[in-house]
């Protein structure tokens, strides 16, 4: 019986691109045995956590009290509105040990703080300037496009507020 030949290539076989790259990597190894295209994972020993979805009214003391349950905190940096210098719903928590940061992600990530489910992610490290929101209004970008009312994050999103203001200006005129 003749061998059956498929017309479709197997999906699990390495692509020509992958094979060409792996050949090139063998020739481009540096002194440490690692290729330049494979950078070291910046989160491998990370001790800093990004904490998101905080209420604008959550205090540093509340965050410190909750996150200190997983290990000794080295530094806590609140995220601030770029222009008003008020909290804008995120922070960075830096621990002394990588394992404490991992424990925190495991046990505290997804829990409630000030009636809000908080998100935790490993962060490569805090640098000055990252404590400010990146949105056009100075806060977080995601708050600018939120269309539902959220009292813990300042009410409606910036886009909804601006649209309502424009509608009122068209209807009643500017300056009222």
CSV table of C-alpha atoms in Angstrom, one decimal:
chain,number,residue,atom,x,y,z
A,1,UNK,CA,0.0,0.0,0.0
A,2,UNK,CA,1.4,3.4,-1.0
A,3,UNK,CA,2.2,5.9,1.8
A,4,UNK,CA,-0.6,8.5,2.3
A,5,UNK,CA,0.7,12.0,1.8
A,6,UNK,CA,-1.1,14.9,3.5
A,7,UNK,CA,-1.6,18.1,1.6
A,8,UNK,CA,-1.5,20.2,4.8
A,9,UNK,CA,1.7,20.6,6.8
A,10,UNK,CA,1.7,19.6,10.5
A,11,UNK,CA,1.0,22.5,12.8
A,12,UNK,CA,3.4,21.4,15.5
A,13,UNK,CA,6.6,21.3,13.3
A,14,UNK,CA,9.0,24.1,13.6
A,15,UNK,CA,8.7,26.9,11.1
A,16,UNK,CA,11.4,27.8,8.6
A,17,UNK,CA,11.7,31.1,10.4
A,18,UNK,CA,12.4,29.4,13.7
A,19,UNK,CA,14.9,27.0,12.2
A,20,UNK,CA,16.8,29.8,10.5
A,21,UNK,CA,16.8,31.8,13.8
A,22,UNK,CA,18.1,28.9,15.8
A,23,UNK,CA,21.0,28.3,13.4
A,24,UNK,CA,21.9,32.0,13.6
A,25,UNK,CA,21.7,31.9,17.4
A,26,UNK,CA,24.2,29.0,17.6
A,27,UNK,CA,26.7,31.2,15.8
A,28,UNK,CA,25.9,34.4,17.8
A,29,UNK,CA,26.4,33.0,21.3
A,30,UNK,CA,28.2,35.4,23.6
A,31,UNK,CA,30.7,34.5,26.3
A,32,UNK,CA,28.1,33.5,28.9
A,33,UNK,CA,26.5,31.0,26.6
A,34,UNK,CA,23.4,33.1,26.1
A,35,UNK,CA,22.4,34.7,22.8
A,36,UNK,CA,21.9,38.5,22.6
A,37,UNK,CA,18.3,38.0,21.4
A,38,UNK,CA,17.4,36.2,24.6
A,39,UNK,CA,17.5,38.9,27.3
A,40,UNK,CA,17.4,37.9,31.0
A,41,UNK,CA,13.9,38.0,32.4
A,42,UNK,CA,13.6,41.3,34.4
A,43,UNK,CA,10.9,39.8,36.6
A,44,UNK,CA,12.9,36.8,37.7
A,45,UNK,CA,14.1,38.4,40.9
A,46,UNK,CA,11.6,41.3,41.1
A,47,UNK,CA,10.7,42.6,44.5
A,48,UNK,CA,8.3,45.3,43.4
A,49,UNK,CA,4.6,44.9,42.9
A,50,UNK,CA,2.3,47.1,40.9
A,51,UNK,CA,-1.1,47.3,42.7
A,52,UNK,CA,-4.0,48.6,40.6
A,53,UNK,CA,-7.7,49.3,40.8
A,54,UNK,CA,-7.4,51.0,44.1
A,55,UNK,CA,-10.0,53.5,45.3
A,56,UNK,CA,-8.9,57.1,45.1
A,57,UNK,CA,-9.7,57.3,48.8
A,58,UNK,CA,-7.5,54.4,49.9
A,59,UNK,CA,-4.7,55.6,52.2
A,60,UNK,CA,-1.0,54.5,52.4
A,61,UNK,CA,-1.7,53.2,55.9
A,62,UNK,CA,-4.4,50.9,54.7
A,63,UNK,CA,-2.2,49.6,51.9
A,64,UNK,CA,0.7,49.1,54.3
A,65,UNK,CA,-1.4,47.3,56.8
A,66,UNK,CA,-2.7,44.8,54.2
A,67,UNK,CA,0.6,44.2,52.3
A,68,UNK,CA,2.7,43.9,55.4
A,69,UNK,CA,1.0,40.6,56.1
A,70,UNK,CA,3.1,39.0,53.3
A,71,UNK,CA,6.5,40.3,54.3
A,72,UNK,CA,8.5,43.4,55.4
A,73,UNK,CA,7.8,46.3,53.1
A,74,UNK,CA,10.9,48.3,51.9
A,75,UNK,CA,9.0,51.1,50.2
A,76,UNK,CA,5.5,52.1,49.2
A,77,UNK,CA,4.9,54.7,46.5
A,78,UNK,CA,1.3,56.0,45.8
A,79,UNK,CA,0.3,56.7,42.3
A,80,UNK,CA,-0.6,60.4,41.9
A,81,UNK,CA,-2.5,62.5,39.4
A,82,UNK,CA,0.2,64.3,37.4
A,83,UNK,CA,-1.4,67.7,37.8
A,84,UNK,CA,-3.4,67.7,41.1
A,85,UNK,CA,-1.0,65.4,43.0
A,86,UNK,CA,-3.9,63.4,44.5
A,87,UNK,CA,-4.1,59.6,44.5
A,88,UNK,CA,-5.3,58.1,41.2
A,89,UNK,CA,-5.9,54.5,41.9
A,90,UNK,CA,-2.5,52.6,41.9
A,91,UNK,CA,0.7,52.2,43.9
A,92,UNK,CA,4.0,50.3,43.9
A,93,UNK,CA,4.9,48.1,46.9
A,94,UNK,CA,8.5,47.1,47.2
A,95,UNK,CA,9.6,44.2,49.4
A,96,UNK,CA,13.0,43.1,50.6
A,97,UNK,CA,12.6,39.6,49.2
A,98,UNK,CA,11.3,38.2,45.9
A,99,UNK,CA,9.4,35.5,47.7
A,100,UNK,CA,7.5,38.0,49.7
A,101,UNK,CA,6.3,39.7,46.4
A,102,UNK,CA,5.3,36.3,45.0
A,103,UNK,CA,3.4,35.5,48.2
A,104,UNK,CA,1.6,38.8,48.0
A,105,UNK,CA,0.5,38.1,44.5
A,106,UNK,CA,-0.7,34.7,45.5
A,107,UNK,CA,-2.6,35.7,48.7
A,108,UNK,CA,-3.6,39.3,48.3
A,109,UNK,CA,-4.1,39.7,44.5
A,110,UNK,CA,-7.8,39.6,43.8
A,111,UNK,CA,-8.9,40.5,47.3
A,112,UNK,CA,-11.0,43.5,48.3
A,113,UNK,CA,-9.6,46.7,49.7
A,114,UNK,CA,-12.1,49.6,50.2
A,115,UNK,CA,-14.8,47.6,48.5
A,116,UNK,CA,-12.7,47.2,45.3
A,117,UNK,CA,-11.0,44.0,43.9
A,118,UNK,CA,-7.3,44.9,43.7
A,119,UNK,CA,-4.9,43.7,41.0
A,120,UNK,CA,-1.3,42.9,41.7
A,121,UNK,CA,1.5,42.3,39.2
A,122,UNK,CA,5.2,41.9,39.5
A,123,UNK,CA,7.0,45.0,38.3
A,124,UNK,CA,10.7,45.3,37.2
A,125,UNK,CA,11.2,48.1,39.7
A,126,UNK,CA,10.1,51.6,40.5
A,127,UNK,CA,11.8,54.6,38.9
A,128,UNK,CA,11.2,58.2,39.6
A,129,UNK,CA,8.4,59.6,37.5
A,130,UNK,CA,6.4,56.4,37.3
A,131,UNK,CA,4.3,57.5,40.3
A,132,UNK,CA,2.3,59.8,38.0
A,133,UNK,CA,-0.7,58.8,35.9
A,134,UNK,CA,-0.1,58.7,32.2
A,135,UNK,CA,-3.5,59.9,31.1
A,136,UNK,CA,-4.1,63.2,29.3
A,137,UNK,CA,-5.9,64.5,32.3
A,138,UNK,CA,-3.1,63.5,34.7
A,139,UNK,CA,-4.8,60.3,36.1
A,140,UNK,CA,-4.8,56.8,34.7
A,141,UNK,CA,-5.7,56.2,31.0
A,142,UNK,CA,-8.4,53.7,31.8
A,143,UNK,CA,-10.3,56.2,33.9
A,144,UNK,CA,-10.6,58.6,31.0
A,145,UNK,CA,-12.6,56.1,28.9
A,146,UNK,CA,-14.8,54.6,31.7
A,147,UNK,CA,-18.5,55.2,30.9
A,148,UNK,CA,-20.1,53.9,34.1
A,149,UNK,CA,-20.3,55.7,37.4
A,150,UNK,CA,-17.7,54.6,39.9
A,151,UNK,CA,-17.7,56.5,43.2
A,152,UNK,CA,-14.4,54.9,44.4
A,153,UNK,CA,-12.6,56.3,41.3
A,154,UNK,CA,-14.0,59.8,41.1
A,155,UNK,CA,-17.4,59.3,39.5
A,156,UNK,CA,-17.8,59.1,35.7
A,157,UNK,CA,-14.8,58.8,33.4
A,158,UNK,CA,-13.2,61.9,31.9
A,159,UNK,CA,-14.6,61.2,28.4
A,160,UNK,CA,-18.2,61.1,29.7
A,161,UNK,CA,-17.7,64.3,31.8
A,162,UNK,CA,-16.2,66.1,28.8
A,163,UNK,CA,-19.0,64.9,26.4
A,164,UNK,CA,-21.6,66.1,28.9
A,165,UNK,CA,-19.9,69.5,29.2
A,166,UNK,CA,-19.7,69.9,25.5
A,167,UNK,CA,-23.4,69.0,25.1
A,168,UNK,CA,-24.3,71.6,27.8
A,169,UNK,CA,-22.2,74.3,26.1
A,170,UNK,CA,-23.9,73.6,22.8
A,171,UNK,CA,-27.3,73.7,24.4
A,172,UNK,CA,-26.9,76.7,26.7
A,173,UNK,CA,-23.8,78.5,25.4
A,174,UNK,CA,-20.3,78.9,26.8
A,175,UNK,CA,-19.5,80.4,30.2
A,176,UNK,CA,-22.6,79.3,32.2
